[in-house]
C-alpha atoms as a PDB file:
ATOM      1  CA  GLY A   1      54.726  31.853 107.683  1.00  0.00           C
ATOM      2  CA  GLY A   2      51.163  30.802 106.919  1.00  0.00           C
ATOM      3  CA  PRO A   3      48.933  31.408 103.902  1.00  0.00           C
ATOM      4  CA  ARG A   4      48.246  34.766 102.316  1.00  0.00           C
ATOM      5  CA  PRO A   5      44.941  36.494 103.174  1.00  0.00           C
ATOM      6  CA  GLY A   6      42.000  35.064 101.270  1.00  0.00           C
ATOM      7  CA  PRO A   7      38.842  36.804 100.031  1.00  0.00           C
ATOM      8  CA  GLY A   8      36.715  38.076 102.901  1.00  0.00           C
ATOM      9  CA  GLN A   9      39.360  37.560 105.567  1.00  0.00           C
ATOM     10  CA  GLU A  10      40.336  40.344 107.953  1.00  0.00           C
ATOM     11  CA  VAL A  11      43.972  41.360 108.412  1.00  0.00           C
ATOM     12  CA  SER A  12      45.811  43.292 111.093  1.00  0.00           C
ATOM     13  CA  VAL A  13      48.914  45.196 110.025  1.00  0.00           C
ATOM     14  CA  LYS A  14      51.461  47.578 111.463  1.00  0.00           C
ATOM     15  CA  VAL A  15      51.745  50.554 109.115  1.00  0.00           C
ATOM     16  CA  LEU A  16      54.127  53.454 108.656  1.00  0.00           C
ATOM     17  CA  GLY A  17      53.484  55.816 105.743  1.00  0.00           C
ATOM     18  CA  ALA A  18      55.911  58.539 104.696  1.00  0.00           C
ATOM     19  CA  LEU A  19      56.242  61.306 102.121  1.00  0.00           C
ATOM     20  CA  GLU A  20      59.278  61.545  99.862  1.00  0.00           C
ATOM     21  CA  ASP A  21      60.922  63.950 102.310  1.00  0.00           C
ATOM     22  CA  GLY A  22      60.538  61.382 105.106  1.00  0.00           C
ATOM     23  CA  GLY A  23      57.649  63.089 106.893  1.00  0.00           C
ATOM     24  CA  LEU A  24      55.331  60.529 108.485  1.00  0.00           C
ATOM     25  CA  VAL A  25      51.696  60.748 107.446  1.00  0.00           C
ATOM     26  CA  ASP A  26      50.428  57.335 108.596  1.00  0.00           C
ATOM     27  CA  ARG A  27      51.326  55.515 111.790  1.00  0.00           C
ATOM     28  CA  ASP A  28      49.205  52.698 113.167  1.00  0.00           C
ATOM     29  CA  PRO A  29      50.596  49.894 115.336  1.00  0.00           C
ATOM     30  CA  ARG A  30      47.587  47.669 114.598  1.00  0.00           C
ATOM     31  CA  LEU A  31      45.306  48.582 111.699  1.00  0.00           C
ATOM     32  CA  SER A  32      42.573  46.027 110.995  1.00  0.00           C
ATOM     33  CA  PHE A  33      40.585  45.852 107.759  1.00  0.00           C
ATOM     34  CA  VAL A  34      39.141  43.467 105.177  1.00  0.00           C
ATOM     35  CA  PRO A  35      40.891  43.863 101.798  1.00  0.00           C
ATOM     36  CA  GLY A  36      38.361  44.790  99.143  1.00  0.00           C
ATOM     37  CA  HIS A  37      36.044  46.635 101.519  1.00  0.00           C
ATOM     38  CA  GLY A  38      37.488  50.046 100.685  1.00  0.00           C
ATOM     39  CA  ASP A  39      38.443  50.923 104.262  1.00  0.00           C
ATOM     40  CA  VAL A  40      42.071  51.826 103.501  1.00  0.00           C
ATOM     41  CA  VAL A  41      44.081  53.354 100.668  1.00  0.00           C
ATOM     42  CA  GLN A  42      44.502  51.280  97.519  1.00  0.00           C
ATOM     43  CA  ALA A  43      48.198  50.646  98.207  1.00  0.00           C
ATOM     44  CA  LEU A  44      47.207  48.594 101.254  1.00  0.00           C
ATOM     45  CA  GLU A  45      44.111  47.087  99.628  1.00  0.00           C
ATOM     46  CA  LEU A  46      46.245  45.682  96.816  1.00  0.00           C
ATOM     47  CA  GLY A  47      49.537  45.102  98.593  1.00  0.00           C
ATOM     48  CA  VAL A  48      48.613  43.332 101.813  1.00  0.00           C
ATOM     49  CA  PRO A  49      46.893  40.327 100.127  1.00  0.00           C
ATOM     50  CA  THR A  50      50.269  39.478  98.518  1.00  0.00           C
ATOM     51  CA  MET A  51      51.906  39.097 101.959  1.00  0.00           C
ATOM     52  CA  ARG A  52      52.237  36.247 104.454  1.00  0.00           C
ATOM     53  CA  PRO A  53      51.888  36.583 108.250  1.00  0.00           C
ATOM     54  CA  GLY A  54      55.063  37.996 109.794  1.00  0.00           C
ATOM     55  CA  GLU A  55      56.295  39.443 106.506  1.00  0.00           C
ATOM     56  CA  VAL A  56      57.525  43.044 106.291  1.00  0.00           C
ATOM     57  CA  SER A  57      56.994  44.793 102.947  1.00  0.00           C
ATOM     58  CA  PHE A  58      57.636  48.199 101.452  1.00  0.00           C
ATOM     59  CA  PHE A  59      55.115  49.608  98.993  1.00  0.00           C
ATOM     60  CA  LEU A  60      55.963  52.671  96.930  1.00  0.00           C
ATOM     61  CA  ALA A  61      52.587  54.050  95.932  1.00  0.00           C
ATOM     62  CA  ALA A  62      51.887  56.532  93.165  1.00  0.00           C
ATOM     63  CA  PHE A  63      49.275  59.096  94.204  1.00  0.00           C
ATOM     64  CA  PRO A  64      46.190  57.277  92.783  1.00  0.00           C
ATOM     65  CA  TYR A  65      46.979  54.437  95.205  1.00  0.00           C
ATOM     66  CA  GLY A  66      47.504  56.775  98.167  1.00  0.00           C
ATOM     67  CA  TYR A  67      45.437  59.863  98.913  1.00  0.00           C
ATOM     68  CA  GLY A  68      44.789  60.715  95.298  1.00  0.00           C
ATOM     69  CA  LEU A  69      44.723  63.995  93.431  1.00  0.00           C
ATOM     70  CA  PRO A  70      43.477  66.161  96.355  1.00  0.00           C
ATOM     71  CA  GLY A  71      45.781  64.720  99.007  1.00  0.00           C
ATOM     72  CA  SER A  72      44.571  64.671 102.596  1.00  0.00           C
ATOM     73  CA  ARG A  73      44.395  66.917 105.637  1.00  0.00           C
ATOM     74  CA  LEU A  74      45.272  65.007 108.777  1.00  0.00           C
ATOM     75  CA  CYS A  75      44.038  65.678 112.284  1.00  0.00           C
ATOM     76  CA  SER A  76      47.425  65.313 113.968  1.00  0.00           C
ATOM     77  CA  ARG A  77      49.442  68.520 114.212  1.00  0.00           C
ATOM     78  CA  ARG A  78      52.640  66.547 114.584  1.00  0.00           C
ATOM     79  CA  GLU A  79      52.281  64.890 111.204  1.00  0.00           C
ATOM     80  CA  PRO A  80      52.265  66.804 107.901  1.00  0.00           C
ATOM     81  CA  ASP A  81      49.333  66.904 105.536  1.00  0.00           C
ATOM     82  CA  VAL A  82      49.506  64.782 102.393  1.00  0.00           C
ATOM     83  CA  PRO A  83      49.933  67.241  99.508  1.00  0.00           C
ATOM     84  CA  PRO A  84      48.114  66.778  96.184  1.00  0.00           C
ATOM     85  CA  GLU A  85      49.436  64.036  93.900  1.00  0.00           C
ATOM     86  CA  ALA A  86      51.924  62.867  96.536  1.00  0.00           C
ATOM     87  CA  PRO A  87      53.568  59.457  96.178  1.00  0.00           C
ATOM     88  CA  LEU A  88      53.923  57.597  99.470  1.00  0.00           C
ATOM     89  CA  LEU A  89      56.174  54.888 100.875  1.00  0.00           C
ATOM     90  CA  PHE A  90      54.480  52.406 103.190  1.00  0.00           C
ATOM     91  CA  GLU A  91      56.258  50.003 105.520  1.00  0.00           C
ATOM     92  CA  VAL A  92      53.783  47.240 106.356  1.00  0.00           C
ATOM     93  CA  THR A  93      54.060  44.279 108.716  1.00  0.00           C
ATOM     94  CA  LEU A  94      51.332  41.656 108.399  1.00  0.00           C
ATOM     95  CA  LEU A  95      50.530  40.719 111.993  1.00  0.00           C
ATOM     96  CA  GLU A  96      47.506  38.454 111.695  1.00  0.00           C
ATOM     97  CA  VAL A  97      44.988  36.946 109.288  1.00  0.00           C
ATOM     98  CA  ARG A  98      41.569  35.767 110.498  1.00  0.00           C
ATOM     99  CA  ASP A  99      38.051  35.194 109.265  1.00  0.00           C
ATOM    100  CA  ASP A 100      35.961  38.318 108.804  1.00  0.00           C
ATOM    101  CA  PRO A 101      34.368  39.068 112.190  1.00  0.00           C
ATOM    102  CA  GLU A 102      31.540  40.949 110.519  1.00  0.00           C
ATOM    103  CA  ALA A 103      29.774  37.657 109.793  1.00  0.00           C
ATOM    104  CA  GLN A 104      30.068  36.586 113.436  1.00  0.00           C
ATOM    105  CA  PRO A 105      27.665  37.773 116.165  1.00  0.00           C
ATOM    106  CA  LEU A 106      28.910  41.049 117.656  1.00  0.00           C
ATOM    107  CA  PRO A 107      27.697  43.239 120.536  1.00  0.00           C
ATOM    108  CA  PRO A 108      25.403  46.063 119.363  1.00  0.00           C
ATOM    109  CA  THR A 109      28.053  48.633 120.313  1.00  0.00           C
ATOM    110  CA  ALA A 110      30.570  46.877 118.047  1.00  0.00           C
ATOM    111  CA  ARG A 111      28.005  46.872 115.220  1.00  0.00           C
ATOM    112  CA  LEU A 112      27.534  50.613 115.676  1.00  0.00           C
ATOM    113  CA  CYS A 113      31.288  51.230 115.680  1.00  0.00           C
ATOM    114  CA  LEU A 114      31.830  49.131 112.552  1.00  0.00           C
ATOM    115  CA  GLY A 115      28.973  50.822 110.732  1.00  0.00           C
ATOM    116  CA  SER A 116      30.279  54.268 111.656  1.00  0.00           C
ATOM    117  CA  GLN A 117      33.774  53.406 110.413  1.00  0.00           C
ATOM    118  CA  ARG A 118      32.411  52.185 107.077  1.00  0.00           C
ATOM    119  CA  ARG A 119      30.231  55.286 106.666  1.00  0.00           C
ATOM    120  CA  GLU A 120      33.121  57.637 107.457  1.00  0.00           C
ATOM    121  CA  ARG A 121      35.234  55.847 104.875  1.00  0.00           C
ATOM    122  CA  GLY A 122      32.412  56.338 102.399  1.00  0.00           C
ATOM    123  CA  ASN A 123      32.409  60.042 103.185  1.00  0.00           C
ATOM    124  CA  PHE A 124      36.163  60.117 102.515  1.00  0.00           C
ATOM    125  CA  HIS A 125      35.594  58.584  99.061  1.00  0.00           C
ATOM    126  CA  PHE A 126      32.632  60.894  98.382  1.00  0.00           C
ATOM    127  CA  ILE A 127      34.662  64.037  99.146  1.00  0.00           C
ATOM    128  CA  ARG A 128      37.356  62.805  96.759  1.00  0.00           C
ATOM    129  CA  GLY A 129      34.743  62.319  94.015  1.00  0.00           C
ATOM    130  CA  ASP A 130      35.041  58.517  93.961  1.00  0.00           C
ATOM    131  CA  PHE A 131      31.302  57.932  94.150  1.00  0.00           C
ATOM    132  CA  GLU A 132      31.468  54.231  93.244  1.00  0.00           C
ATOM    133  CA  ALA A 133      33.816  53.544  96.162  1.00  0.00           C
ATOM    134  CA  ALA A 134      31.675  55.729  98.431  1.00  0.00           C
ATOM    135  CA  LEU A 135      28.556  53.770  97.537  1.00  0.00           C
ATOM    136  CA  GLY A 136      30.384  50.509  98.221  1.00  0.00           C
ATOM    137  CA  SER A 137      31.425  51.713 101.666  1.00  0.00           C
ATOM    138  CA  TYR A 138      27.916  52.922 102.525  1.00  0.00           C
ATOM    139  CA  ARG A 139      26.452  49.555 101.546  1.00  0.00           C
ATOM    140  CA  LEU A 140      29.075  47.768 103.618  1.00  0.00           C
ATOM    141  CA  ALA A 141      28.137  50.043 106.535  1.00  0.00           C
ATOM    142  CA  LEU A 142      24.507  48.960 106.204  1.00  0.00           C
ATOM    143  CA  ARG A 143      25.573  45.321 106.121  1.00  0.00           C
ATOM    144  CA  ALA A 144      27.613  45.840 109.284  1.00  0.00           C
ATOM    145  CA  LEU A 145      24.687  47.491 111.066  1.00  0.00           C
ATOM    146  CA  ASP A 146      22.307  44.685 110.093  1.00  0.00           C
ATOM    147  CA  GLY A 147      24.632  41.808 111.057  1.00  0.00           C
ATOM    148  CA  PRO A 148      23.961  39.304 113.863  1.00  0.00           C
ATOM    149  CA  VAL A 149      24.350  40.481 117.453  1.00  0.00           C
ATOM    150  CA  THR A 150      25.355  38.634 120.598  1.00  0.00           C
ATOM    151  CA  VAL A 151      22.572  40.255 122.658  1.00  0.00           C
ATOM    152  CA  PRO A 152      19.480  42.258 121.671  1.00  0.00           C
ATOM    153  CA  PRO A 153      20.207  46.009 121.520  1.00  0.00           C
ATOM    154  CA  GLY A 154      18.838  48.232 124.260  1.00  0.00           C
ATOM    155  CA  LEU A 155      16.448  51.094 123.539  1.00  0.00           C
ATOM    156  CA  GLU A 156      19.232  53.658 123.053  1.00  0.00           C
ATOM    157  CA  GLU A 157      21.278  51.284 120.908  1.00  0.00           C
ATOM    158  CA  GLU A 158      18.225  50.434 118.782  1.00  0.00           C
ATOM    159  CA  GLU A 159      17.565  54.137 118.232  1.00  0.00           C
ATOM    160  CA  GLU A 160      21.188  54.748 117.287  1.00  0.00           C
ATOM    161  CA  LEU A 161      21.114  51.796 114.886  1.00  0.00           C
ATOM    162  CA  ARG A 162      18.062  53.326 113.190  1.00  0.00           C
ATOM    163  CA  GLU A 163      19.768  56.713 112.947  1.00  0.00           C
ATOM    164  CA  GLN A 164      22.901  55.143 111.475  1.00  0.00           C
ATOM    165  CA  ARG A 165      20.825  53.254 108.894  1.00  0.00           C
ATOM    166  CA  VAL A 166      19.060  56.465 107.897  1.00  0.00           C
ATOM    167  CA  LYS A 167      22.369  58.286 107.472  1.00  0.00           C
ATOM    168  CA  CYS A 168      23.828  55.471 105.394  1.00  0.00           C
ATOM    169  CA  LEU A 169      20.757  55.203 103.160  1.00  0.00           C
ATOM    170  CA  ASN A 170      20.676  58.971 102.595  1.00  0.00           C
ATOM    171  CA  ASN A 171      24.360  58.829 101.697  1.00  0.00           C
ATOM    172  CA  CYS A 172      23.659  55.938  99.333  1.00  0.00           C
ATOM    173  CA  ALA A 173      21.042  58.060  97.590  1.00  0.00           C
ATOM    174  CA  ALA A 174      23.476  60.964  97.245  1.00  0.00           C
ATOM    175  CA  ALA A 175      26.147  58.711  95.710  1.00  0.00           C
ATOM    176  CA  GLU A 176      23.616  57.000  93.433  1.00  0.00           C
ATOM    177  CA  LEU A 177      22.486  60.384  92.135  1.00  0.00           C
ATOM    178  CA  LYS A 178      26.087  61.326  91.382  1.00  0.00           C
ATOM    179  CA  LEU A 179      26.352  58.058  89.436  1.00  0.00           C
ATOM    180  CA  GLU A 180      23.034  58.856  87.670  1.00  0.00           C
ATOM    181  CA  ARG A 181      21.345  55.753  89.077  1.00  0.00           C
ATOM    182  CA  THR A 182      18.004  57.396  89.695  1.00  0.00           C
ATOM    183  CA  ASP A 183      15.989  54.223  90.316  1.00  0.00           C
ATOM    184  CA  GLU A 184      18.488  53.084  92.968  1.00  0.00           C
ATOM    185  CA  ALA A 185      18.464  56.552  94.536  1.00  0.00           C
ATOM    186  CA  LEU A 186      14.676  56.497  94.681  1.00  0.00           C
ATOM    187  CA  ALA A 187      14.775  53.068  96.337  1.00  0.00           C
ATOM    188  CA  SER A 188      17.239  54.366  98.943  1.00  0.00           C
ATOM    189  CA  CYS A 189      14.936  57.305  99.700  1.00  0.00           C
ATOM    190  CA  GLU A 190      12.010  54.897 100.063  1.00  0.00           C
ATOM    191  CA  ALA A 191      14.068  52.837 102.512  1.00  0.00           C
ATOM    192  CA  VAL A 192      14.840  55.948 104.594  1.00  0.00           C
ATOM    193  CA  LEU A 193      11.200  56.950 104.718  1.00  0.00           C
ATOM    194  CA  GLY A 194      10.256  53.413 105.704  1.00  0.00           C
ATOM    195  CA  ILE A 195      12.347  53.967 108.848  1.00  0.00           C
ATOM    196  CA  ASN A 196      11.553  57.658 109.388  1.00  0.00           C
ATOM    197  CA  PRO A 197       8.587  59.010 107.364  1.00  0.00           C
ATOM    198  CA  ASP A 198       9.468  62.592 108.313  1.00  0.00           C
ATOM    199  CA  ASN A 199      13.096  62.604 107.217  1.00  0.00           C
ATOM    200  CA  GLY A 200      13.326  65.935 105.424  1.00  0.00           C
ATOM    201  CA  ARG A 201      16.376  65.086 103.313  1.00  0.00           C
ATOM    202  CA  ALA A 202      14.782  61.922 101.931  1.00  0.00           C
ATOM    203  CA  LEU A 203      11.434  63.673 101.313  1.00  0.00           C
ATOM    204  CA  LEU A 204      13.152  66.476  99.397  1.00  0.00           C
ATOM    205  CA  ARG A 205      15.265  64.082  97.360  1.00  0.00           C
ATOM    206  CA  ARG A 206      12.330  61.751  96.596  1.00  0.00           C
ATOM    207  CA  GLY A 207      10.191  64.729  95.625  1.00  0.00           C
ATOM    208  CA  GLN A 208      12.851  65.900  93.189  1.00  0.00           C
ATOM    209  CA  LEU A 209      13.216  62.415  91.702  1.00  0.00           C
ATOM    210  CA  LEU A 210       9.452  61.962  91.344  1.00  0.00           C
ATOM    211  CA  ALA A 211       9.201  65.355  89.627  1.00  0.00           C
ATOM    212  CA  GLN A 212      11.915  64.315  87.171  1.00  0.00           C
ATOM    213  CA  GLN A 213       9.824  61.255  86.330  1.00  0.00           C
ATOM    214  CA  GLY A 214       6.727  63.387  85.672  1.00  0.00           C
ATOM    215  CA  ARG A 215       4.938  62.166  88.814  1.00  0.00           C
ATOM    216  CA  ASP A 216       4.088  65.698  89.806  1.00  0.00           C
ATOM    217  CA  GLU A 217       1.232  65.050  92.239  1.00  0.00           C
ATOM    218  CA  GLU A 218       3.308  62.580  94.258  1.00  0.00           C
ATOM    219  CA  ALA A 219       6.275  64.941  94.124  1.00  0.00           C
ATOM    220  CA  ALA A 220       4.193  67.842  95.405  1.00  0.00           C
ATOM    221  CA  VAL A 221       3.111  65.852  98.475  1.00  0.00           C
ATOM    222  CA  ASP A 222       6.725  65.101  99.390  1.00  0.00           C
ATOM    223  CA  LEU A 223       7.968  68.607  98.698  1.00  0.00           C
ATOM    224  CA  ARG A 224       5.179  70.261 100.692  1.00  0.00           C
ATOM    225  CA  ARG A 225       5.934  68.016 103.661  1.00  0.00           C
ATOM    226  CA  ALA A 226       9.668  68.710 103.349  1.00  0.00           C
ATOM    227  CA  LEU A 227       8.887  72.443 103.370  1.00  0.00           C
ATOM    228  CA  GLU A 228       6.720  72.075 106.469  1.00  0.00           C
ATOM    229  CA  LEU A 229       9.547  70.308 108.260  1.00  0.00           C
ATOM    230  CA  ASP A 230      12.175  72.859 107.215  1.00  0.00           C
ATOM    231  CA  PRO A 231      10.601  76.172 106.067  1.00  0.00           C
ATOM    232  CA  ALA A 232      14.030  77.833 105.809  1.00  0.00           C
ATOM    233  CA  ASN A 233      15.398  75.301 103.316  1.00  0.00           C
ATOM    234  CA  LYS A 234      16.240  77.321 100.195  1.00  0.00           C
ATOM    235  CA  VAL A 235      16.194  74.267  97.947  1.00  0.00           C
END
């Protein structure tokens, strides 16, 4: 009953995911995500928007729509790892559809949690070599961190928000370099250094990018400062 999820809406689903031999690899009684944000495997990204609230569906997913060519190592000892190129069967119950809460005012702690989840998903994509998806997740993490809040963050929360932004922007630069988008990577480094002028990773990366562009004097300033901050850095 009810309409299918629309663009930008958040869904909550009950999920069971199994290998061909029946071994469970995914079990979540209430998984919430926004389809299209890259927070879950493609089988769920593509399948859940076809469902209606209360519906139970089975999705047989070839490996590109599951955990891909490398598979996945899970934290739980009770559940098996996902081997490379493994097809998966998902049983999904669509529990609820609602407007995306990201656009609504949230407590600073919820902003931090949402940003961390997006960044971790980006790291998952990056490790798999899907740099476009990783970049999308990192940008969504930044959007989550910069969204409206119900109350002003405290000093510790404000500091953690800054640290999370720096991590996300550095990760954006890494993904942009993998995608050979040097101007975007340089802009991400500039954004990091606008928050923390002594961020060694951003100084090193900006110095390398400036050197590639023939801006040697500017590059030397960044690289010398990066070396001062981390004399043991072999790069």
